Coordinates of C-alpha atoms in Angstrom, one line a residue:
Chain O
M1 CA 0.1 0.0 0.0
S2 CA 3.1 2.4 0.3
T3 CA 5.9 1.5 -2.2
S4 CA 4.0 3.2 -4.8
S5 CA 4.4 6.7 -2.8
P6 CA 7.4 8.6 -4.2
T7 CA 7.7 10.0 -0.3
R8 CA 10.6 9.2 1.8
A9 CA 11.0 6.0 4.0
V10 CA 9.7 7.4 7.5
I11 CA 11.9 5.0 9.1
E12 CA 15.7 4.4 8.1
V13 CA 17.7 2.1 9.3
D14 CA 21.5 1.4 8.3
G15 CA 23.3 -1.1 10.0
L16 CA 22.6 -0.7 13.2
S17 CA 24.0 -2.7 15.8
K18 CA 24.1 -3.1 20.0
S19 CA 26.0 -4.9 22.2
F20 CA 26.0 -5.1 25.9
G21 CA 29.1 -6.3 26.9
K22 CA 30.3 -9.6 25.0
L23 CA 26.9 -9.8 24.0
E24 CA 25.4 -8.4 20.2
A25 CA 22.0 -8.0 20.8
V26 CA 21.5 -6.5 17.3
K27 CA 23.9 -7.1 14.6
D28 CA 24.2 -4.9 11.5
V29 CA 20.6 -4.3 11.0
H30 CA 19.0 -2.9 7.4
F31 CA 15.6 -1.7 6.8
E32 CA 13.0 0.8 5.7
V33 CA 9.8 1.8 6.7
Q34 CA 7.3 3.5 4.4
P35 CA 4.7 6.4 5.7
G36 CA 1.2 4.4 6.4
E37 CA 2.9 1.5 6.3
V38 CA 2.1 -1.6 9.4
F39 CA 5.6 -3.0 10.0
G40 CA 6.0 -5.9 12.1
F41 CA 9.2 -7.2 13.8
L42 CA 9.0 -10.9 14.4
G43 CA 10.7 -12.9 16.3
P44 CA 11.0 -15.2 19.9
N45 CA 11.9 -13.0 22.9
G46 CA 15.3 -11.9 23.6
A47 CA 15.7 -12.1 19.7
G48 CA 16.9 -8.2 19.4
K49 CA 13.3 -6.6 18.9
T50 CA 12.9 -4.4 22.3
T51 CA 16.8 -3.5 22.0
T52 CA 16.1 -2.4 18.3
I53 CA 12.5 -0.7 19.6
N54 CA 14.7 1.4 22.4
M55 CA 17.4 2.4 19.8
L56 CA 14.6 3.9 17.2
C57 CA 13.2 5.9 20.3
T58 CA 16.1 7.5 21.6
L59 CA 16.3 5.3 24.7
L60 CA 19.6 3.5 23.8
T61 CA 22.4 4.7 21.8
P62 CA 23.5 2.4 19.0
T63 CA 27.1 0.9 19.0
A64 CA 27.4 1.4 15.2
G65 CA 25.7 2.4 12.3
R66 CA 22.5 5.0 12.3
A67 CA 18.8 5.2 11.8
S68 CA 16.7 7.6 11.4
V69 CA 13.0 8.4 12.2
N70 CA 10.6 11.1 10.5
G71 CA 14.1 12.4 8.7
F72 CA 15.8 13.0 12.0
D73 CA 18.8 11.1 13.4
V74 CA 17.9 8.9 16.4
V75 CA 21.7 10.1 18.0
R76 CA 22.1 13.7 17.1
E77 CA 18.4 15.0 16.9
R78 CA 16.9 13.1 19.7
A79 CA 14.2 15.9 20.7
D80 CA 13.0 16.0 17.3
V81 CA 12.5 12.4 17.0
R82 CA 10.8 12.1 20.3
R83 CA 8.4 14.9 19.0
S84 CA 7.8 12.8 16.2
I85 CA 6.5 9.4 17.7
G86 CA 4.2 7.8 20.0
L87 CA 5.4 4.8 22.2
V88 CA 3.6 1.7 23.9
F89 CA 5.9 0.1 26.1
Q90 CA 5.6 -4.2 27.0
Q91 CA 5.9 -3.2 30.7
P92 CA 3.0 -0.3 31.9
T93 CA 4.6 3.5 31.9
L94 CA 1.4 5.2 33.5
D95 CA 1.2 6.7 37.3
E96 CA -1.1 4.5 38.5
Y97 CA -1.9 6.9 41.2
L98 CA -3.1 9.5 38.7
S99 CA -6.2 9.5 36.7
A100 CA -6.6 8.9 33.3
D101 CA -7.7 12.1 32.6
Q102 CA -4.4 13.3 34.6
N103 CA -1.9 11.0 33.0
L104 CA -3.2 12.3 29.5
R105 CA -2.7 15.9 30.4
F106 CA 0.4 15.2 31.9
H107 CA 1.4 14.0 28.5
A108 CA 0.0 16.7 26.4
Y109 CA 1.7 19.2 28.7
A110 CA 5.1 17.5 28.2
Y111 CA 4.9 17.5 24.1
G112 CA 3.5 21.4 24.3
L113 CA -0.2 20.4 22.7
P114 CA -2.2 23.6 22.6
G115 CA -5.3 23.5 25.3
D116 CA -7.9 23.6 22.5
V117 CA -6.6 20.6 20.5
R118 CA -5.8 18.7 23.9
E119 CA -9.0 18.7 25.2
R120 CA -10.5 17.8 21.8
R121 CA -8.4 14.9 21.0
M122 CA -8.6 13.8 24.4
N123 CA -12.2 13.1 24.1
E124 CA -11.7 11.9 20.8
L125 CA -9.4 9.0 21.9
M126 CA -11.2 8.0 25.0
E127 CA -14.1 7.7 23.2
M128 CA -12.1 5.5 20.5
V129 CA -10.8 3.5 23.0
D130 CA -13.7 2.7 25.4
L131 CA -12.7 4.5 28.2
A132 CA -14.8 7.6 28.3
D133 CA -17.1 6.6 31.4
R134 CA -13.7 6.0 33.4
R135 CA -11.4 8.8 33.0
K136 CA -11.6 10.3 36.2
G137 CA -10.8 7.0 37.8
P138 CA -7.6 6.3 39.5
V139 CA -5.3 4.0 37.2
R140 CA -4.7 1.6 39.5
T141 CA -8.5 0.4 39.3
Y142 CA -7.9 -0.8 35.5
S143 CA -7.7 -3.9 34.4
G144 CA -4.6 -5.1 32.1
G145 CA -6.6 -4.3 28.7
M146 CA -7.8 -0.9 30.1
K147 CA -4.3 0.4 30.8
R148 CA -2.9 -0.9 27.6
R149 CA -5.8 0.9 25.7
L150 CA -5.0 4.2 27.5
E151 CA -1.4 3.8 26.9
I152 CA -2.3 3.6 22.8
A153 CA -4.6 6.8 23.4
R154 CA -1.9 8.9 25.2
G155 CA 0.7 7.3 23.0
L156 CA -1.6 8.9 20.1
L157 CA -2.5 12.0 21.9
H158 CA 0.4 13.8 20.2
H159 CA -0.4 13.2 16.6
P160 CA 2.9 11.4 16.1
K161 CA 4.1 10.2 12.7
V162 CA 5.2 6.7 13.9
L163 CA 3.4 4.6 16.7
F164 CA 6.0 2.4 18.4
L165 CA 4.3 -0.5 19.9
D166 CA 6.5 -3.3 21.8
E167 CA 4.5 -6.3 22.3
P168 CA 1.3 -4.3 22.6
T169 CA -0.9 -7.1 23.5
L170 CA 1.2 -9.2 25.1
G171 CA -0.7 -10.9 28.4
L172 CA -4.4 -9.8 26.9
D173 CA -7.3 -11.7 26.1
P174 CA -8.0 -12.6 22.3
Q175 CA -11.1 -10.3 22.6
T176 CA -9.0 -7.3 23.6
R177 CA -6.2 -8.1 21.5
R178 CA -8.7 -7.9 18.5
H179 CA -10.5 -4.9 19.7
I180 CA -6.5 -3.0 19.9
W181 CA -6.0 -4.1 16.3
N182 CA -9.3 -2.4 15.1
Y183 CA -8.7 0.8 16.7
L184 CA -4.8 0.7 15.3
Y185 CA -6.1 0.0 11.7
A186 CA -8.7 2.7 11.8
L187 CA -6.3 4.9 12.9
R188 CA -3.8 4.0 9.9
D189 CA -6.7 4.3 7.5
R190 CA -7.5 7.5 8.9
E191 CA -4.6 9.3 9.9
G192 CA -2.2 8.1 7.5
L193 CA 0.2 6.9 10.7
T194 CA 2.9 4.6 10.8
I195 CA 3.0 1.5 12.8
F196 CA 6.3 -0.5 13.8
M197 CA 5.4 -3.2 16.1
T198 CA 7.0 -6.2 17.6
T199 CA 5.6 -9.1 18.3
H200 CA 6.1 -13.0 18.8
Y201 CA 2.3 -13.5 18.0
M202 CA 1.9 -15.0 14.3
D203 CA -1.6 -14.1 13.7
E204 CA -0.6 -10.5 14.7
A205 CA 2.1 -10.5 12.3
E206 CA -0.3 -11.7 9.4
G207 CA -1.8 -8.4 10.0
C208 CA 1.0 -6.2 9.2
D209 CA 1.6 -4.8 5.4
R210 CA 5.5 -6.2 6.2
I211 CA 7.7 -8.1 8.5
A212 CA 11.2 -8.5 9.4
V213 CA 11.8 -11.9 11.1
I214 CA 14.7 -11.1 13.4
D215 CA 16.2 -14.2 15.0
H216 CA 19.7 -13.8 17.3
G217 CA 20.3 -9.8 16.8
S218 CA 19.8 -10.4 12.9
I219 CA 17.1 -10.1 10.4
V220 CA 16.8 -12.9 8.5
G221 CA 14.0 -12.3 6.3
L222 CA 11.8 -9.3 5.3
G223 CA 8.8 -8.6 2.9
S224 CA 5.0 -8.9 2.9
P225 CA 3.6 -12.0 4.8
E226 CA 2.1 -13.2 1.4
T227 CA 5.8 -12.7 -0.1
L228 CA 7.6 -14.7 2.9
K229 CA 4.8 -17.4 3.1
H230 CA 5.7 -17.9 -0.7
D231 CA 9.2 -17.9 -0.2
V232 CA 8.4 -21.3 1.8
G233 CA 7.7 -22.7 -1.5
G234 CA 4.3 -23.0 -2.3
D235 CA 1.3 -24.5 -0.7
L236 CA 1.1 -28.0 1.1
I237 CA -0.8 -30.9 -0.2
T238 CA -1.5 -33.5 2.0
V239 CA -2.9 -36.9 0.4
G240 CA -4.0 -39.9 2.2
T241 CA -3.6 -42.9 0.3
D242 CA -3.3 -46.9 0.9
D243 CA 0.2 -47.4 -0.5
V244 CA 2.2 -44.1 0.5
S245 CA 5.5 -44.8 -0.3
A246 CA 4.3 -45.6 -3.8
A247 CA 2.4 -42.5 -3.8
A248 CA 5.4 -40.7 -3.3
A249 CA 7.1 -42.3 -6.0
E250 CA 4.4 -41.0 -8.5
I251 CA 4.4 -38.1 -7.2
K252 CA 8.3 -37.6 -7.8
D253 CA 8.0 -39.1 -10.8
R254 CA 5.4 -37.0 -12.5
Y255 CA 5.7 -33.7 -10.6
Q256 CA 9.5 -34.0 -9.8
L257 CA 8.2 -32.8 -6.3
E258 CA 10.0 -34.4 -3.1
A259 CA 7.2 -35.7 -1.0
S260 CA 7.7 -36.6 3.0
I261 CA 5.7 -39.2 4.1
R262 CA 4.0 -39.6 7.5
D263 CA 1.7 -42.1 8.9
S264 CA -0.5 -42.9 6.3
T265 CA -0.2 -39.4 4.8
V266 CA 2.1 -38.2 1.8
S267 CA 2.8 -34.5 1.4
F268 CA 4.4 -31.9 -0.3
H269 CA 5.0 -28.3 -1.5
V270 CA 3.7 -26.7 -4.8
E271 CA 2.9 -23.5 -6.1
G272 CA -0.6 -22.0 -6.9
G273 CA -2.0 -25.6 -5.4
E274 CA -6.0 -24.8 -6.0
R275 CA -4.9 -24.7 -9.6
F276 CA -2.8 -27.4 -9.1
L277 CA -5.1 -29.7 -7.1
P278 CA -8.1 -30.6 -9.8
E279 CA -6.0 -31.8 -12.2
F280 CA -3.6 -34.0 -9.5
V281 CA -7.0 -35.7 -8.4
R282 CA -8.0 -36.5 -11.9
S283 CA -4.9 -38.0 -13.4
F284 CA -3.6 -39.4 -10.0
R285 CA -3.4 -43.3 -10.7
R286 CA -3.6 -44.5 -6.8
P287 CA -6.9 -44.1 -4.8
I288 CA -7.0 -40.8 -2.8
E289 CA -8.6 -41.5 0.7
S290 CA -8.4 -38.0 1.2
I291 CA -6.7 -34.7 0.3
G292 CA -6.2 -31.3 1.7
L293 CA -4.5 -28.2 1.0
R294 CA -2.8 -25.6 3.4
R295 CA -1.5 -22.7 2.6
P296 CA 2.1 -21.8 4.6
T297 CA 1.8 -20.0 8.0
L298 CA 4.2 -17.7 9.1
D299 CA 5.2 -20.3 11.8
D300 CA 6.6 -21.8 8.5
V301 CA 7.9 -19.2 7.4
F302 CA 9.9 -19.2 10.8
L303 CA 10.9 -22.9 10.5
H304 CA 11.8 -22.5 7.0
L305 CA 14.5 -19.3 7.5
T306 CA 15.7 -20.2 10.9
G307 CA 15.4 -24.2 11.0
R308 CA 13.2 -24.0 14.6
E309 CA 9.9 -23.4 15.3
I310 CA 9.4 -19.6 17.1
R311 CA 7.9 -21.5 20.1
D312 CA 11.1 -23.6 20.9
S313 CA 13.5 -20.6 20.4
E314 CA 11.5 -19.3 23.2
L315 CA 13.1 -21.4 25.5
D316 CA 16.4 -21.1 23.9
G317 CA 18.6 -21.4 27.1
Q318 CA 21.5 -19.3 28.7
E319 CA 22.1 -16.9 25.9
Q320 CA 18.5 -16.0 26.3
L321 CA 18.8 -15.1 29.7
L322 CA 21.5 -13.3 29.3
A323 CA 20.1 -11.2 26.6
G324 CA 17.2 -10.8 29.3
M325 CA 19.4 -9.7 31.7
S326 CA 21.5 -7.2 30.1
Q327 CA 18.1 -5.3 28.9
W328 CA 16.8 -5.8 31.9
R329 CA 19.6 -4.2 34.0
Q330 CA 19.8 -1.5 31.0
G331 CA 16.5 -1.1 31.0
R332 CA 16.7 -0.2 34.8
R333 CA 18.5 2.7 33.8
M334 CA 16.1 4.6 32.1
Chain I
M1 CA 21.5 22.7 24.1
S2 CA 18.1 22.6 25.1
G3 CA 16.8 25.9 25.0
L4 CA 15.6 27.8 28.2
A5 CA 11.7 27.4 27.0
E6 CA 12.6 23.9 26.6
I7 CA 13.8 23.4 29.9
W8 CA 10.9 25.6 31.6
R9 CA 8.4 23.7 30.5
G10 CA 10.3 20.6 31.3
T11 CA 10.3 21.9 35.1
W12 CA 6.6 22.9 35.4
V13 CA 5.1 19.6 33.5
I14 CA 7.2 17.4 36.3
A15 CA 6.5 19.9 39.3
Y16 CA 2.9 19.8 38.1
R17 CA 2.4 16.2 38.5
E18 CA 4.5 15.9 41.4
L19 CA 2.1 18.4 43.2
L20 CA -0.6 16.5 41.6
R21 CA 0.8 13.4 43.4
F22 CA 1.2 15.0 46.4
V23 CA -2.7 16.0 46.5
N24 CA -3.9 12.8 45.3
E25 CA -1.8 11.2 48.6
R26 CA -3.3 12.4 51.3
S27 CA -1.3 10.1 53.8
R28 CA 1.6 11.7 52.6
L29 CA 0.6 15.2 53.4
I30 CA -0.7 13.9 57.0
S31 CA 2.3 12.1 57.7
S32 CA 4.8 15.0 56.5
V33 CA 3.2 17.1 58.9
L34 CA 3.1 15.2 62.1
Q35 CA 6.2 13.1 62.3
P36 CA 8.2 16.5 62.8
M37 CA 5.2 17.5 65.1
I38 CA 6.0 14.5 67.2
F39 CA 9.5 15.5 67.8
L40 CA 8.3 19.2 68.8
V41 CA 5.6 18.0 71.1
V42 CA 7.5 15.0 73.0
F43 CA 11.1 16.3 73.1
G44 CA 9.3 20.1 74.2
A45 CA 7.1 18.9 76.9
G46 CA 10.2 16.5 78.1
F47 CA 13.2 18.5 78.2
G48 CA 11.2 21.7 78.5
N49 CA 11.1 22.0 82.5
V50 CA 14.4 20.2 82.7
I51 CA 16.4 22.6 80.1
G52 CA 14.8 26.1 80.7
N53 CA 15.6 29.0 78.9
L54 CA 18.4 29.1 76.8
G55 CA 18.5 32.9 75.8
P56 CA 16.8 36.1 77.3
N57 CA 13.2 34.7 76.9
I58 CA 13.7 31.9 74.8
N59 CA 12.7 28.4 76.3
F60 CA 13.6 25.1 74.6
V61 CA 10.6 24.9 72.4
Q62 CA 10.5 28.1 71.2
F63 CA 14.5 27.1 69.9
M64 CA 13.6 23.7 68.8
Y65 CA 10.6 25.0 66.7
P66 CA 12.4 26.9 63.5
G67 CA 15.0 23.3 63.8
I68 CA 11.8 21.2 63.8
I69 CA 10.7 23.4 60.4
A70 CA 13.9 22.7 58.8
M71 CA 13.5 19.4 59.4
G72 CA 10.3 19.0 57.7
V73 CA 11.9 20.5 55.0
L74 CA 14.7 17.9 54.7
T75 CA 11.9 15.0 54.9
S76 CA 9.9 16.3 52.0
S77 CA 12.6 17.6 50.2
L78 CA 14.6 13.8 49.8
F79 CA 11.3 12.8 48.5
A80 CA 12.5 14.1 45.4
G81 CA 14.9 11.0 45.1
V82 CA 12.3 8.9 46.1
S83 CA 9.9 10.0 43.3
V84 CA 12.8 9.4 41.0
V85 CA 13.6 5.7 42.6
W86 CA 9.6 5.4 42.2
D87 CA 9.2 6.4 38.6
R88 CA 11.9 4.3 37.8
E89 CA 10.3 1.2 39.5
F90 CA 6.7 1.4 38.1
G91 CA 7.7 2.3 34.6
F92 CA 6.7 5.7 34.4
L93 CA 10.0 7.5 34.2
K94 CA 10.2 5.9 30.7
E95 CA 7.4 8.0 29.9
V96 CA 9.4 11.0 31.0
M97 CA 12.3 10.2 29.3
V98 CA 10.9 9.6 25.6
A99 CA 8.8 12.7 25.9
P100 CA 10.8 15.7 24.5
L101 CA 11.6 17.4 27.8
A102 CA 14.9 18.8 28.7
R103 CA 17.0 16.4 31.0
T104 CA 17.7 19.9 33.4
G105 CA 14.3 20.9 33.2
I106 CA 13.3 17.3 34.6
V107 CA 15.5 17.8 37.4
L108 CA 14.5 21.2 38.0
G109 CA 10.9 20.3 38.1
K110 CA 11.5 17.4 40.8
A111 CA 12.9 20.2 43.3
L112 CA 10.4 22.7 42.0
G113 CA 7.8 20.3 42.9
A114 CA 9.5 19.3 46.3
A115 CA 10.1 22.8 47.3
V116 CA 6.6 23.7 46.7
V117 CA 5.7 20.5 48.7
A118 CA 7.7 21.6 51.5
L119 CA 6.2 25.5 51.5
V120 CA 2.7 23.8 51.9
Q121 CA 3.7 21.6 54.8
V122 CA 5.7 24.7 56.6
V123 CA 2.7 26.6 56.3
L124 CA 1.0 23.8 58.2
M125 CA 3.5 24.0 60.8
L126 CA 3.2 27.7 61.1
V127 CA -0.3 27.2 62.3
V128 CA 1.0 25.8 65.9
A129 CA 3.7 28.6 66.1
P130 CA 1.3 30.7 68.5
I131 CA 0.7 27.2 71.1
V132 CA 4.0 27.1 71.1
G133 CA 4.6 30.9 71.6
V134 CA 6.3 32.0 68.9
S135 CA 5.0 34.9 67.1
L136 CA 4.5 35.1 63.9
D137 CA 4.0 38.5 61.6
V138 CA 4.1 38.9 57.6
G139 CA 7.7 40.0 57.4
L140 CA 8.7 36.5 59.1
V141 CA 6.8 34.5 57.2
V142 CA 8.1 36.7 53.8
R143 CA 11.3 36.1 55.0
L144 CA 10.8 32.5 55.7
I145 CA 9.5 31.6 52.1
P146 CA 12.8 31.9 50.0
I147 CA 15.2 30.4 52.6
V148 CA 12.7 27.5 52.6
V149 CA 12.6 27.4 48.7
I150 CA 16.4 27.4 48.6
L151 CA 17.1 24.9 51.4
S152 CA 14.2 22.3 49.9
I153 CA 16.0 22.9 46.0
A154 CA 19.6 22.0 47.9
L155 CA 17.9 19.1 49.6
S156 CA 16.4 17.8 46.3
G157 CA 19.3 18.2 44.4
F158 CA 20.9 15.8 47.1
G159 CA 17.6 13.1 46.5
I160 CA 17.9 13.1 42.9
L161 CA 22.0 12.7 43.0
L162 CA 21.4 9.7 45.4
A163 CA 18.1 8.4 43.6
S164 CA 20.4 8.3 40.5
F165 CA 22.5 5.4 41.7
M166 CA 19.9 3.6 43.4
R167 CA 17.9 0.8 41.6
S168 CA 15.0 -0.1 44.4
Q169 CA 12.8 1.5 46.4
Q170 CA 14.1 -0.7 49.6
G171 CA 17.1 0.3 49.3
F172 CA 16.8 4.3 48.8
Q173 CA 14.3 4.4 51.5
L174 CA 16.9 2.5 53.7
L175 CA 19.6 5.0 52.7
I176 CA 17.5 8.0 53.3
Q177 CA 16.5 6.5 56.8
V178 CA 20.5 6.2 57.5
L179 CA 21.6 9.6 56.3
I180 CA 18.5 11.4 57.7
F181 CA 19.2 11.1 61.4
P182 CA 22.6 12.5 61.3
L183 CA 21.8 15.2 59.1
I184 CA 19.1 16.0 61.8
F185 CA 20.9 15.6 64.9
L186 CA 24.0 17.2 63.9
A187 CA 22.4 20.4 62.3
G188 CA 21.6 21.8 65.8
V189 CA 17.9 21.4 65.4
F190 CA 17.9 20.1 69.4
F191 CA 20.7 22.2 70.6
P192 CA 22.4 25.5 69.9
V193 CA 25.5 24.0 67.8
D194 CA 28.3 26.8 69.7
Q195 CA 27.9 25.5 73.0
A196 CA 28.2 22.0 72.1
P197 CA 31.4 19.9 72.4
D198 CA 34.3 20.8 70.3
W199 CA 34.2 17.6 68.3
L200 CA 30.4 17.9 68.2
Q201 CA 31.1 21.5 66.9
V202 CA 33.3 20.4 63.9
L203 CA 30.5 17.5 62.7
S204 CA 27.7 20.1 62.8
K205 CA 29.9 22.7 61.2
I206 CA 30.6 20.1 58.8
N207 CA 26.9 19.2 57.8
P208 CA 25.4 21.9 55.4
M209 CA 22.0 21.2 56.9
T210 CA 23.1 22.9 59.8
Y211 CA 23.2 26.6 58.2
G212 CA 19.9 26.2 56.9
V213 CA 18.6 25.4 60.3
D214 CA 20.4 28.7 61.9
A215 CA 19.1 30.6 58.8
I216 CA 15.6 29.8 59.8
R217 CA 16.2 29.9 63.5
Q218 CA 17.4 33.7 63.0
V219 CA 14.3 34.8 61.0
F220 CA 12.0 33.4 64.0
L221 CA 14.4 34.3 67.0
G222 CA 16.4 37.3 65.5
S223 CA 20.1 37.5 65.3
P224 CA 21.8 35.4 67.3
A225 CA 24.4 37.7 68.4
S226 CA 22.3 38.7 71.6
G227 CA 22.1 35.1 72.8
G228 CA 25.2 33.2 71.4
L229 CA 22.8 30.5 70.1
G230 CA 24.0 31.0 66.3
V231 CA 27.0 29.3 64.4
E232 CA 30.4 30.6 64.7
I233 CA 32.9 29.8 62.2
F234 CA 36.8 31.3 62.7
G235 CA 35.6 33.7 64.6
T236 CA 32.8 35.2 63.0
V237 CA 28.9 34.4 63.9
M238 CA 27.3 33.7 60.5
S239 CA 24.5 35.8 59.2
I240 CA 21.7 35.0 57.6
G241 CA 22.9 36.3 54.2
Q242 CA 26.1 34.1 54.6
E243 CA 24.2 30.8 55.6
V244 CA 22.1 31.3 52.9
L245 CA 24.9 31.7 50.5
I246 CA 26.2 28.6 51.5
V247 CA 22.9 26.6 51.2
G248 CA 22.4 28.2 47.7
V249 CA 26.0 27.6 46.5
L250 CA 25.8 24.0 47.7
G251 CA 22.1 23.7 46.3
A252 CA 23.3 24.9 43.2
V253 CA 26.4 21.9 42.8
L254 CA 24.0 19.3 44.0
I255 CA 21.2 20.3 41.4
S256 CA 24.3 20.3 39.0
L257 CA 25.7 17.1 39.6
A258 CA 21.7 15.7 39.9
V259 CA 21.2 16.8 36.3
W260 CA 24.8 15.3 35.3
A261 CA 23.9 11.8 36.9
F262 CA 20.6 11.9 35.0
R263 CA 21.9 12.6 31.6
R264 CA 24.5 9.9 32.3
Q265 CA 21.2 7.1 32.2
E266 CA 20.7 7.7 28.6

């Protein structure tokens, strides 16, 4: 939706790296995000997603490389970058002892919003996130989902060019997650907002215009979810038949496709599965007991790019722990 | 690098929020007034008769009262540091740090917020002045305000500086508890510094808090030359002006260090 536009990329990242002592959390990362794009960073915990976001938000100084947001350098023009972005962090950053309105007003003052704009925008956003009737209540009485919605409203208050969301729906129930995404898409369409998010939820990544798959601090794949899934090697067809090895041999013989056998089924990847299927059924010589076609998912993409399931990499031993710890330590210094 | 306007916005935005917090937390307001009052009442009643007059027409409670006010300023000003550690622990500091606010402004805002809270507290403590036999007039209050503000800002700078090196709320609270007692007891709140034994005099005169206490005492009880209740350094009894200068210069240094420590965290 954005690549046709001749405007300059709103986020430009060139060779960005960050080390914490010996640990290279982010290694030589390159990418660009176009205005109005929903760009996702997909990877397991500790892959370097939050470190990247913190560098783009001026909270961490890169060890090497450069990056700009809305045309401003994240190291040399910090104040301009800060004015251009809204942020929703993984952990809540609200003052729980103040009311929702007081939190929003503080934010408006901090970003120098004129009074009339502030009140209009506050009303509008609190309507949007369904908190209009709870505005006077102290935030500590809010549920997790309400706090996250309030943070999103606050992040948008000063009309940022880019909204950064670090695991925006972590720990929220599916209904609230869907709710939040509906707001965000509506905003993107209405205000041309660019959204940069990190996630390790596949369904959330599906909703992005483009995703960068990040693993061990490096980008291992970049493109639209469609392209990435396409690169896996087409649709997955699974055939149930009486003699699986004979079937596999026939598939290899006739279509030059490598089929894998599992229990009483054979499965193989093929481009344009729905066009291929009728012809296959018509001409296959063995009796077909069952047949299924499945598009590759982002799980398949992650497996294809890294050789591991994203869930497995979540529990990736000591390295993970170290990355988490040094980020934590760094985070505490903010 | 950041302009004055930017620093000013940071200052008032942060101070505004500190005051909102203070207003929302009534328990803090009550305890911050109550604690020094307990000292005043218990020590006053307990020692008042034993000690007798310290100077012409100055009894022990009247002597102690200005020191108690300074003590209140100390506890509420160090809270600026508690507030920084608190914000870090509960994530709000991130919201502050990514906002386009000058770091200098953030530190000044915390200090200004604490100073206003300290002033509110002082005003509340002035209510009991007639009861303890200290006479008030408008001129006295007008002279008191700038001294309280300068002392409070200096102590806030100290609190924020310490807070920049502390990670946990508990650790910081503990540190404050450990520091608060020598700061108060060696500041001449409860005894005239110049009549103490030499070793104690040395410790008291090193403690900058002593000059804050004495400046406030001079506002209430007049120049010490008459009674020998003041603080003498190298043969001269310190005047209010000299004492405010000491506290002010130290405050400027502490605030600058706090700004430096705050910037270092980026």
